[in-house]
Short mmCIF file of C-alpha atoms in Angstrom, two decimals:
data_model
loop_
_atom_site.label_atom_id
_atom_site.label_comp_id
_atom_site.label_asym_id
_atom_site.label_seq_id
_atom_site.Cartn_x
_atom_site.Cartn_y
_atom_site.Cartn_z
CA UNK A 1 7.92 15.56 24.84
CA UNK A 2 5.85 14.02 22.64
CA UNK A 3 6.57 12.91 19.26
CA UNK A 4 4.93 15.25 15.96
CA UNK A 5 1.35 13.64 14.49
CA UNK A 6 3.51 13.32 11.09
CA UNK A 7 6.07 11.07 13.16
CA UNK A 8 3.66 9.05 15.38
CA UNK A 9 1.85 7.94 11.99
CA UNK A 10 5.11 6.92 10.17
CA UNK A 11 5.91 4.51 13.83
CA UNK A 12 2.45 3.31 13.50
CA UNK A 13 2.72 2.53 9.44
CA UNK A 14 6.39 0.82 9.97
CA UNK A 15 4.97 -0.57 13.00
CA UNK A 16 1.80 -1.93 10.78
CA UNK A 17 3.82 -3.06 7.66
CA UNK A 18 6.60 -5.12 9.60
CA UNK A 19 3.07 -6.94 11.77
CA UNK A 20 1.77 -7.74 8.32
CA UNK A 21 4.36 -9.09 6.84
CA UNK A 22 3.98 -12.14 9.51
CA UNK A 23 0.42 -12.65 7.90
CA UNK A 24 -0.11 -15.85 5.72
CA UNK A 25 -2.84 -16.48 2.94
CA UNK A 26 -5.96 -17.11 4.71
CA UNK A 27 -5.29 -15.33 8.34
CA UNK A 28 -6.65 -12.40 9.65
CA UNK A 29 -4.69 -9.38 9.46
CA UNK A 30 -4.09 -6.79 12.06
CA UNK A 31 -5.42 -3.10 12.33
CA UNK A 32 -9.03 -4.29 10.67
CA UNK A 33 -7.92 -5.15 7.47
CA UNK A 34 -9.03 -8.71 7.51
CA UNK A 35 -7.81 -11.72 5.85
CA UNK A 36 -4.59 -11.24 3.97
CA UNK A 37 -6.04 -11.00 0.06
CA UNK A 38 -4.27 -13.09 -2.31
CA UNK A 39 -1.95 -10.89 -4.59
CA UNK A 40 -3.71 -10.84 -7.61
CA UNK A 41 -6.95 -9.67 -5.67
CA UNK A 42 -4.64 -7.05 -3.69
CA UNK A 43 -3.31 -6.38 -7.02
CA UNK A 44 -6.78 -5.48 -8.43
CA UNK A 45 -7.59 -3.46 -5.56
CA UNK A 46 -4.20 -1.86 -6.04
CA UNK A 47 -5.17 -0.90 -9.42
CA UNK A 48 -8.66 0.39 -8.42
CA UNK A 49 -7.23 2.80 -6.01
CA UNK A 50 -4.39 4.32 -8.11
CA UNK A 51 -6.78 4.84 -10.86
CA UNK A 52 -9.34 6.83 -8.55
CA UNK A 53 -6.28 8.94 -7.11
CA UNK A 54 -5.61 9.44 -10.85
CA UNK A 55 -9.24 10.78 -12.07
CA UNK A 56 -9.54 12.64 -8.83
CA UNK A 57 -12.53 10.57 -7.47
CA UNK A 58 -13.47 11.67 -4.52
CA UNK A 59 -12.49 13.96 -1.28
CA UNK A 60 -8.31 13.76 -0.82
CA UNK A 61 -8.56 12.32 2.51
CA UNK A 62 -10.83 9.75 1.00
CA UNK A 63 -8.48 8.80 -1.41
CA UNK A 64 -5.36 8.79 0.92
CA UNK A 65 -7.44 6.49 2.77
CA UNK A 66 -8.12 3.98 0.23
CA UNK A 67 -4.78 3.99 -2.07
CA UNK A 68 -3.56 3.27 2.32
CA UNK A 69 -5.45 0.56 2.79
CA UNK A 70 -5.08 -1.15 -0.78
CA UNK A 71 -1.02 -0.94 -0.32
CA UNK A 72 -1.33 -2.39 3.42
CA UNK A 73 -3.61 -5.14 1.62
CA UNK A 74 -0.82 -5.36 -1.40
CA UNK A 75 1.98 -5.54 1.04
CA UNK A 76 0.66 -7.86 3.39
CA UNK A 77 0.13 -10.09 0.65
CA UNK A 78 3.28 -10.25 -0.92
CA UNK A 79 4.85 -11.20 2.10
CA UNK A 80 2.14 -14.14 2.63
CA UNK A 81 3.07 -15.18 -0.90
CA UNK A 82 6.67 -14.73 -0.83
CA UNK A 83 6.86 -12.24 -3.44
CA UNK A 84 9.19 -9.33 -3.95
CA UNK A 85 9.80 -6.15 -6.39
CA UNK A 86 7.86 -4.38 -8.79
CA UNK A 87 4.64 -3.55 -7.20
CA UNK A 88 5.31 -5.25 -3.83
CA UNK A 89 8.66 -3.38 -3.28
CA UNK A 90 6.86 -0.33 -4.20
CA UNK A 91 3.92 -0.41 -1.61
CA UNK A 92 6.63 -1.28 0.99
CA UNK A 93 8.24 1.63 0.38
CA UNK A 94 5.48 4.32 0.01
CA UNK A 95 3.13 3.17 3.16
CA UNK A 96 5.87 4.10 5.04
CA UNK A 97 6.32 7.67 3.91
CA UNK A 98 4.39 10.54 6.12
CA UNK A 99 2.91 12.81 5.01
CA UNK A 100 1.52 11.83 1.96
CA UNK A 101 0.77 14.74 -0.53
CA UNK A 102 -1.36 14.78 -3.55
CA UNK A 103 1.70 15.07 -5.95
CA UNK A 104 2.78 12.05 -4.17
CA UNK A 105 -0.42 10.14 -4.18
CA UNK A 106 -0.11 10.50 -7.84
CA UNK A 107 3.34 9.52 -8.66
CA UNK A 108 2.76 6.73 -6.56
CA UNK A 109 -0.48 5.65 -8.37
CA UNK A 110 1.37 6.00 -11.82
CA UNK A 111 4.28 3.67 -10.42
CA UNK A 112 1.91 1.10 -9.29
CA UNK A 113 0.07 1.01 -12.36
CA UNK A 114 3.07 0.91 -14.07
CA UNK A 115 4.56 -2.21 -11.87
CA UNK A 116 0.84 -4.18 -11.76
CA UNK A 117 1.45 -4.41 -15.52
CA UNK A 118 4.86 -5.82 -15.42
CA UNK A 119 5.36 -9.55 -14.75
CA UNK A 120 6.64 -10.37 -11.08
CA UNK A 121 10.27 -12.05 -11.46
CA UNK A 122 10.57 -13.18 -8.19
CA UNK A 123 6.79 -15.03 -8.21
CA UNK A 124 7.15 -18.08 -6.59
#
């Protein structure tokens, strides 16, 4: 039997967050995202996404897309940099989550806004 879509894309975003989080500054990172960002350029894109989930900017599958992508990006560079909480503890815990509504999307995007603007404690 095989396993539900909503299933097979939370094994390949756990799959996809645990392969990033081997990425350092500078390397290529897996799945076509490229180099691993530093965080405050992951952070930025972080932002950019949120806020266009937030004003409704664009189709919802475009969106899902891009607030994906920016918290792979995020994630995969907090673990290059060594940093965890606030923002970074958030995208780990949200690319993992299937399916992802638009109520969620939202809530989400308000969090990470919320947690870009808060100092990182555990910056190295």
């Amino acid at each position: 039997m095989l396993p539900s879509p909503s299933r097979s894309a939370g094994l390949v975003l756990v799959f996809a967050a645990s392969v990033l989080s081997l990425v350092r500054p500078g390397q290529a990172a897996p799945m076509g995202l490229g180099p691993v960002d530093s965080y405050p350029a992951a952070i930025q894109q972080t932002r950019q996404a949120a806020e266009a989930v937030l004003s409704h900017a664009g189709k919802e599958s475009c969106l899902r897309g891009k607030l994906t992508n920016a918290l792979l990006k995020l994630s995969a560079s907090c673990s290059a940099a060594g940093r965890q909480g606030g923002a970074c503890e958030l995208a780990d815990r949200a690319i993992v989550v299937t399916p992802w509504s638009v109520p969620f999307m939202e809530t989400t995007s308000r969090a990470l806004l919320d947690a870009a603007e808060t100092p990182d404690s555990s910056a190295p």
